[in-house]
Structure formats: C-alpha cells, structure tokens
Short mmCIF file of C-alpha atoms in Angstrom, two decimals:
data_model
loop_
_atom_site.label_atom_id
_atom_site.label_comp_id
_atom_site.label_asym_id
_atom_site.label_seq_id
_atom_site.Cartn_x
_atom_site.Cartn_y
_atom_site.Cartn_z
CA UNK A 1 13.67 74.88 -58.23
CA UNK A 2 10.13 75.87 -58.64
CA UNK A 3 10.66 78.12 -55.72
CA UNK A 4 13.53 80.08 -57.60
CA UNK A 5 11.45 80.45 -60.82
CA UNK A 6 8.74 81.96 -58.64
CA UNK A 7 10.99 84.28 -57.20
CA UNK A 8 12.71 85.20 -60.55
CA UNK A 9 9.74 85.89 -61.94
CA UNK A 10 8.38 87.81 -58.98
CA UNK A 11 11.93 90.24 -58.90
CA UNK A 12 11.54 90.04 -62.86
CA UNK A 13 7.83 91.81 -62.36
CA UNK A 14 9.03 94.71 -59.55
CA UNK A 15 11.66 95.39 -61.73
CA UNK A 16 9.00 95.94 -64.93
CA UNK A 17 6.62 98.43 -62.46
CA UNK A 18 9.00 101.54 -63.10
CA UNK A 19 8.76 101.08 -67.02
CA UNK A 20 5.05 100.34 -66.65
CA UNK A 21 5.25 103.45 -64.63
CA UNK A 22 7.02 105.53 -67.20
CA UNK A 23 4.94 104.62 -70.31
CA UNK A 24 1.61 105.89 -68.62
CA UNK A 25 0.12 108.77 -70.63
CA UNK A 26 0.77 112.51 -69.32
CA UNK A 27 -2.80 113.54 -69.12
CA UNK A 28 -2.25 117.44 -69.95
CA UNK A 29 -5.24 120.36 -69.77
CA UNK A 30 -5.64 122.60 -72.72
CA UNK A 31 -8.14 125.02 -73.91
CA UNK A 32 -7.17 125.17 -77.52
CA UNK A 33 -9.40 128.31 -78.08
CA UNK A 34 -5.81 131.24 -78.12
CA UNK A 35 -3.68 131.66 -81.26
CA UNK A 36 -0.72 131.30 -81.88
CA UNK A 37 -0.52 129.27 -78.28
CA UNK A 38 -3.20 126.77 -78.76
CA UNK A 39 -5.95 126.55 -80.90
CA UNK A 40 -7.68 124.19 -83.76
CA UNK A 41 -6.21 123.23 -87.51
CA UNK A 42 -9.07 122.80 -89.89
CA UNK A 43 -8.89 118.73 -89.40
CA UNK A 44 -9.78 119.33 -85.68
CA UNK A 45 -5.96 118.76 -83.96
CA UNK A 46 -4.75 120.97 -81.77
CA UNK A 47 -1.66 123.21 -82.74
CA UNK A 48 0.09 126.20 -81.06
CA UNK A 49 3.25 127.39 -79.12
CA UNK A 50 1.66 125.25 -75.74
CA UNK A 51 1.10 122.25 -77.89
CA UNK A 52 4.57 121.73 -79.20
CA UNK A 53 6.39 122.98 -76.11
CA UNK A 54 4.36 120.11 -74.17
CA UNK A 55 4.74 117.70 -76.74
CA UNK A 56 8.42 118.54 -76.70
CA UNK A 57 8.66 118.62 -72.72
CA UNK A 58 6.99 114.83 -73.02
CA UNK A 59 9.53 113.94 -75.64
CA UNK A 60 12.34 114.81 -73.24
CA UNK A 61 10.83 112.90 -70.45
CA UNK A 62 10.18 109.86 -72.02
CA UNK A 63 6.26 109.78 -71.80
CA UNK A 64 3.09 110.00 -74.10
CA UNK A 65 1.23 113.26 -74.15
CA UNK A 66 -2.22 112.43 -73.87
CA UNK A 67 -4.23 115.68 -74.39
CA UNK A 68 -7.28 116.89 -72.76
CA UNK A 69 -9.28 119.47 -73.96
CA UNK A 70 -11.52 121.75 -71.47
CA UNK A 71 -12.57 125.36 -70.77
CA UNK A 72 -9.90 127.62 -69.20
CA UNK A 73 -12.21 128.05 -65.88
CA UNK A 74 -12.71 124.34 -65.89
CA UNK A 75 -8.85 123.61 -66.03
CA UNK A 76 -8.00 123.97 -61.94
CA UNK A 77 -10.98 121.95 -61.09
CA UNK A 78 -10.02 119.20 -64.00
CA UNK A 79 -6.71 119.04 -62.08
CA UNK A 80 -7.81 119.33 -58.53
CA UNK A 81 -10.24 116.30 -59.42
CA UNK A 82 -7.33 113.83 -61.40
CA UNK A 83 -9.07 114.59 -64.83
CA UNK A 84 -5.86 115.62 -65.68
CA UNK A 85 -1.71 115.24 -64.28
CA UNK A 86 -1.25 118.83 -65.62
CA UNK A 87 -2.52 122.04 -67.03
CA UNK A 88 -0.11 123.55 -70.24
CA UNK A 89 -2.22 126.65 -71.19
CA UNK A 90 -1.03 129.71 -70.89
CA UNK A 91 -1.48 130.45 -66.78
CA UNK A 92 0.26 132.80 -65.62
CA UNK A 93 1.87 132.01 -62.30
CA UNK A 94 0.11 134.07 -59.51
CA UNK A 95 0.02 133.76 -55.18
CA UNK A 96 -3.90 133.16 -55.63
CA UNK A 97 -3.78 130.41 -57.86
CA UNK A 98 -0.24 129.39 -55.91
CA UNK A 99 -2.85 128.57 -52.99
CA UNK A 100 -4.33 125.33 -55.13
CA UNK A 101 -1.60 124.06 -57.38
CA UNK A 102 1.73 124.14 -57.65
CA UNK A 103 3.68 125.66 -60.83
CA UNK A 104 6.34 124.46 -62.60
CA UNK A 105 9.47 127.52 -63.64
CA UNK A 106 8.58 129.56 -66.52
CA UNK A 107 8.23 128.72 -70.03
CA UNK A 108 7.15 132.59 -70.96
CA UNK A 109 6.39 135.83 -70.03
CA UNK A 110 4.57 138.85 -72.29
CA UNK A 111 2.67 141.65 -70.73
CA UNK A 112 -1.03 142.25 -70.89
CA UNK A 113 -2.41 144.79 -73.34
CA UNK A 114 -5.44 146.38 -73.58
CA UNK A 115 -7.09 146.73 -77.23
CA UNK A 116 -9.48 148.66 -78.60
CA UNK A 117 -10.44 151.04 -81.67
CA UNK A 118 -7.44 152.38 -83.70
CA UNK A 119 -6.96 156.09 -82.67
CA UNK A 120 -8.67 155.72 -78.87
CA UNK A 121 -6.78 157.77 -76.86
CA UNK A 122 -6.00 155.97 -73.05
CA UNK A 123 -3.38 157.68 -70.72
CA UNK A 124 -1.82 156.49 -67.76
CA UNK A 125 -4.39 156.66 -65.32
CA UNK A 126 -7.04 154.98 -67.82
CA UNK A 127 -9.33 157.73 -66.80
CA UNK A 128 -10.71 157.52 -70.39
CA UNK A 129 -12.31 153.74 -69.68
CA UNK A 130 -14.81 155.05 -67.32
CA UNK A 131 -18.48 154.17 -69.38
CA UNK A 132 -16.17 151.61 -71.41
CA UNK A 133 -17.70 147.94 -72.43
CA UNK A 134 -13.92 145.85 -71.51
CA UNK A 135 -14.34 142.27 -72.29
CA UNK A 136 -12.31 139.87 -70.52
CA UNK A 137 -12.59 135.95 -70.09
CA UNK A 138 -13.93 134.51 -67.25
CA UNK A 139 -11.61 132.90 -64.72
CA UNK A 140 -8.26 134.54 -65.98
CA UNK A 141 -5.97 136.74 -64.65
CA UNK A 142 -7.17 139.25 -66.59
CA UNK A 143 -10.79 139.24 -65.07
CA UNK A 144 -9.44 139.67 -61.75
CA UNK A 145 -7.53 142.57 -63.11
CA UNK A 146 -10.10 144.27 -64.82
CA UNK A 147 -12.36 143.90 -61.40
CA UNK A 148 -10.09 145.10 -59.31
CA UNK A 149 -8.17 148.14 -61.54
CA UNK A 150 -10.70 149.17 -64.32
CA UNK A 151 -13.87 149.19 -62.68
CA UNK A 152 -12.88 151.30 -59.81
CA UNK A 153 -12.60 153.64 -62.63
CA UNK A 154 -15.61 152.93 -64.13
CA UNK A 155 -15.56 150.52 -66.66
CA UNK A 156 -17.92 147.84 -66.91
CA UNK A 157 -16.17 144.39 -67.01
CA UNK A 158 -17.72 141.77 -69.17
CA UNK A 159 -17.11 138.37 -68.56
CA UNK A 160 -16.86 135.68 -71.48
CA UNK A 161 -16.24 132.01 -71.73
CA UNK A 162 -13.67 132.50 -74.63
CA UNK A 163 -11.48 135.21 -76.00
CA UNK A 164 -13.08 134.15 -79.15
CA UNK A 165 -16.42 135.28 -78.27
CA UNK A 166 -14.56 138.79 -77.03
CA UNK A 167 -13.00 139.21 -80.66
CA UNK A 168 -16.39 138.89 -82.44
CA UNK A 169 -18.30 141.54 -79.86
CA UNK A 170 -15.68 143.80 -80.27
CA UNK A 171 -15.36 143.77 -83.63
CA UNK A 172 -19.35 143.91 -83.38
CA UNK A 173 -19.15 146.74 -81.51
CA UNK A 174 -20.92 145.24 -78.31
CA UNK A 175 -17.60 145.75 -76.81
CA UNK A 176 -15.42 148.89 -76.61
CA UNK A 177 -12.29 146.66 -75.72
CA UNK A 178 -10.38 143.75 -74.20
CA UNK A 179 -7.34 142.96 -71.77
CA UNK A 180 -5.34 140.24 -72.63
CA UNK A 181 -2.16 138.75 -73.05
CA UNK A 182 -0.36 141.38 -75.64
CA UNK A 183 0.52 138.55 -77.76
CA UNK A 184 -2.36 136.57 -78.13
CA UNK A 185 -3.99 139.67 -79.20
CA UNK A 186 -1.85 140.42 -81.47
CA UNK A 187 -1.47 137.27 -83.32
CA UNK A 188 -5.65 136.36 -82.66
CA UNK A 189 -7.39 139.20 -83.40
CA UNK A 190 -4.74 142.52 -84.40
CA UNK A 191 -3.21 140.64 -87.57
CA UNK A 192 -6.86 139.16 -89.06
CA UNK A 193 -9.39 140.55 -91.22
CA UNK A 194 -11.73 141.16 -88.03
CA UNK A 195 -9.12 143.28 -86.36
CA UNK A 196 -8.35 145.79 -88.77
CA UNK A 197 -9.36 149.19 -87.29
CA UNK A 198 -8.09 147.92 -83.85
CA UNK A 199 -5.00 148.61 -82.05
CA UNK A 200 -3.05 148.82 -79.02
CA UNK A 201 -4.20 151.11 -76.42
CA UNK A 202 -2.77 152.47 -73.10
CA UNK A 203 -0.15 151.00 -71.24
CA UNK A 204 1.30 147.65 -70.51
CA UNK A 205 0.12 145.80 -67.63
CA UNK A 206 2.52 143.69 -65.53
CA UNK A 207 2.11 144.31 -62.07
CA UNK A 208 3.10 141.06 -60.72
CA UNK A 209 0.33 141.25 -57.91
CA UNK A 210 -2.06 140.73 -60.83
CA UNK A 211 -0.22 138.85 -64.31
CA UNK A 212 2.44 136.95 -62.03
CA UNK A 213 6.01 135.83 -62.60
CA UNK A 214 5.38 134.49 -66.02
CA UNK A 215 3.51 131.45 -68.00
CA UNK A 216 4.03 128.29 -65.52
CA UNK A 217 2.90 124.61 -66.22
CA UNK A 218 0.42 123.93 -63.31
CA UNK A 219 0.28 120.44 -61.16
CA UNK A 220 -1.17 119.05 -57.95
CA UNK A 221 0.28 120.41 -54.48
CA UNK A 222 3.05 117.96 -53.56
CA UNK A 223 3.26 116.37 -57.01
CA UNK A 224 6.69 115.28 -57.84
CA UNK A 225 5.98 115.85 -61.41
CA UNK A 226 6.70 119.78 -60.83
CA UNK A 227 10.29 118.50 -60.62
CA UNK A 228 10.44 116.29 -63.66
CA UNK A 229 9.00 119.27 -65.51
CA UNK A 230 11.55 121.98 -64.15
CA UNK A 231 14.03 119.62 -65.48
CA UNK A 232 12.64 119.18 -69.16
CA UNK A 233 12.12 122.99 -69.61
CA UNK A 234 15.54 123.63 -68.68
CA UNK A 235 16.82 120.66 -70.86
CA UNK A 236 14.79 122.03 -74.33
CA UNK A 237 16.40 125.10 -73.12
CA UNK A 238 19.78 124.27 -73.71
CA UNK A 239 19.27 121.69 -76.30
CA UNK A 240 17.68 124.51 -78.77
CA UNK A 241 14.47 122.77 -78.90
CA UNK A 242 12.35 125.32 -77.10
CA UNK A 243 14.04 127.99 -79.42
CA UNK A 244 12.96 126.11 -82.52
CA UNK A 245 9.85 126.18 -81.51
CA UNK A 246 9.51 129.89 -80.41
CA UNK A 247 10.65 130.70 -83.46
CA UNK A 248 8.47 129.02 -85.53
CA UNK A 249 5.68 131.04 -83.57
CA UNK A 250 7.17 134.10 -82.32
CA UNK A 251 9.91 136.88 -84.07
CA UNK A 252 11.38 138.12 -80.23
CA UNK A 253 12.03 136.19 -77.35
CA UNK A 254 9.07 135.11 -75.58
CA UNK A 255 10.78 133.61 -72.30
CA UNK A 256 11.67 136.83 -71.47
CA UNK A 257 14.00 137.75 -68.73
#
C-alpha cells in the first residue's frame, strides 16, 4: 500500500512539472527609452506599442511577463548570456543579427527616415549630407546604415547611447540630423515642443540589406520559444487584439504588408 501512495504521489509530481513549467516568468528585454513603442509614464512603468503587444503575446500564452529593462546595445548580449528568454524592442530582423539569435515573424514594419531642419533640401543621392553632423544610436540598424551609406558621402556619423540624447543635440544644434525609424521620430521628437522647426528630409530608407524584413521578437538559436511566439502573434492577429492595440498607438497600419 505504501508502495502505491509513493508511486501516486511520484506520477502526481511529473504530472505538476509542465504547469510548474508554464507559470515561470517570460523574462523579456526592453529599452524603454522610444515613444510611442516603449518608454517611461511619470510613476516610472513602462508603456508603449512593445509593452502591450508583449504583455498581450504573454496573455495568449498563458505566462507572466516579467520585464527587464537594459540598453539597446546591451540587449543581444543580455540574451546570449540567459539575462533574459527574449528581446521585444523594436529590432528589426536583419542576416547579421540572424547570425546570433533567432527571430520570431513580424509584428511591424515602418521605414527609416532621416530628420533634420524644416526646409533642408536632401535629394536622392544625399549628396547634400556631405559636412553633415547625423546622429544615430549606437548598436542599431541605423548605425550600420549610416556607416556604410552616409559617410561614403561624407557625413560624419555620431554615435549615441539613446535616441533621447540625439533629440536634445539636435534640437541643440550639435547635430544637423538623425536616421531612425520614421515613426518613432515622428511620434518622439516631430510632434513635441523640441521638434518644432524639424521635419522630414530625403527619402525613405528600406533597403532590406540594411532595415530587414520588419520588427521581429528576438530569442536564443534553437529556442523553441520562437514557435510559441509565431503562434501568439498570429492568434492576437485574428482575435483583434493586436489591432486594438495599434490603434490605440498608431492612425495606419503598422504591420505593414
């Protein structure tokens, strides 16, 4: 008899390890520093477009967000190391960074847009950028971009640890521009008081050798989770939950095509 309990209790606890399993926190990578996608409220939380589409892909799978907060250059690292399960933050899926992580499918996709003062004329060729101060942060797509397009042409790139610190040197003046994602400039810098003389400038940039196939949820090589991901984006797809939340955010369709 004492045998059977033993067992019982034994199949009784292998049975439990899959919920055990399930309720462990989704450690997810954020650098809440980019409005409208992720940034801080005045009480210190995080909010955004990333924010509630992870909290929402969470919801769907049945597991606790547990959010992590770290510099955008510090994110792949964080990852590589098990800091975090997952990095929700705006990268753009690209074959370099393809070569350390693996990416989820799409949750957007927006061009990057150069800004700069109201008026500057940029064609085509972006001749006019030679001489040009272009600020860009450090460890995006957009650096390697700017490196490998603008300078060539003679603008000196200026790496930054945060778009932040970009906005306030170019509306300083210590800047003559930026490349970014079109709208987080627009929403972060364009529609406040400190952008106000600034616009648009140039063309769009979405060569996909550079900005990708769109916005992708990162993970480790080989990590299942990709999967369980895929699956959640595509359910809040259907279910209207993603589109709830792009509209609260956004007046177009950010998923693009």
């Amino acid at each position: 008899m004492k045998k059977l309990v033993l067992l019982g209790a034994l199949a009784l606890s292998v049975l439990s390890l899959p919920t055990f399993a399930d309720e462990k926190p989704l450690k997810i990578g954020i650098e809440a520093a980019y409005p409208p996608f992720a940034s801080k409220a005045p009480d210190g939380s995080i909010v955004g477009f990333d924010y509630d589409i992870g909290n929402a892909l969470c919801e769907e799978m049945k597991v606790k967000c547990q959010w992590v907060e770290q510099e955008f250059d510090g994110l792949i690292p964080a990852l590589k190391v098990r800091k975090i399960d997952a990095i929700l933050s705006s990268m753009s899926i690209t074959e370099d960074r393809k070569k350390s992580v693996d990416f989820t499918n799409k949750y957007y996709n927006t061009p990057a847009r150069l800004v700069m003062k109201a008026g500057t004329q940029v064609s085509e060729s972006l001749a006019e950028l030679k001489g040009k101060n272009i600020g860009v942060q450090r460890g995006s797509i957009h650096e390697r971009f700017a490196r490998e397009v603008l300078a060539p042409l003679g603008a000196e790139v200026k790496p930054y640890g945060s778009q932040n610190e970009i906005y306030l040197d170019v509306a300083a003046g210590r800047l003559d521009g930026t490349v970014a994602d079109a709208t987080l400039l627009d929403d972060g810098f364009l529609k406040t008081d400190a952008g106000k003389g600034f616009a648009f400038v140039g063309p769009a940039f979405t060569d996909v050798k550079y900005f990708g196939d769109g916005v992708g949820i990162a993970v480790r090589k080989g990590d299942a989770l990709k999967d369980k991901i895929n699956t959640a984006i595509a359910a809040i797809r259907e279910n209207g939950k993603y589109k709830q939340i792009q509209d609260k955010y956004f007046a177009f369709d950010i998923y693009g095509k």
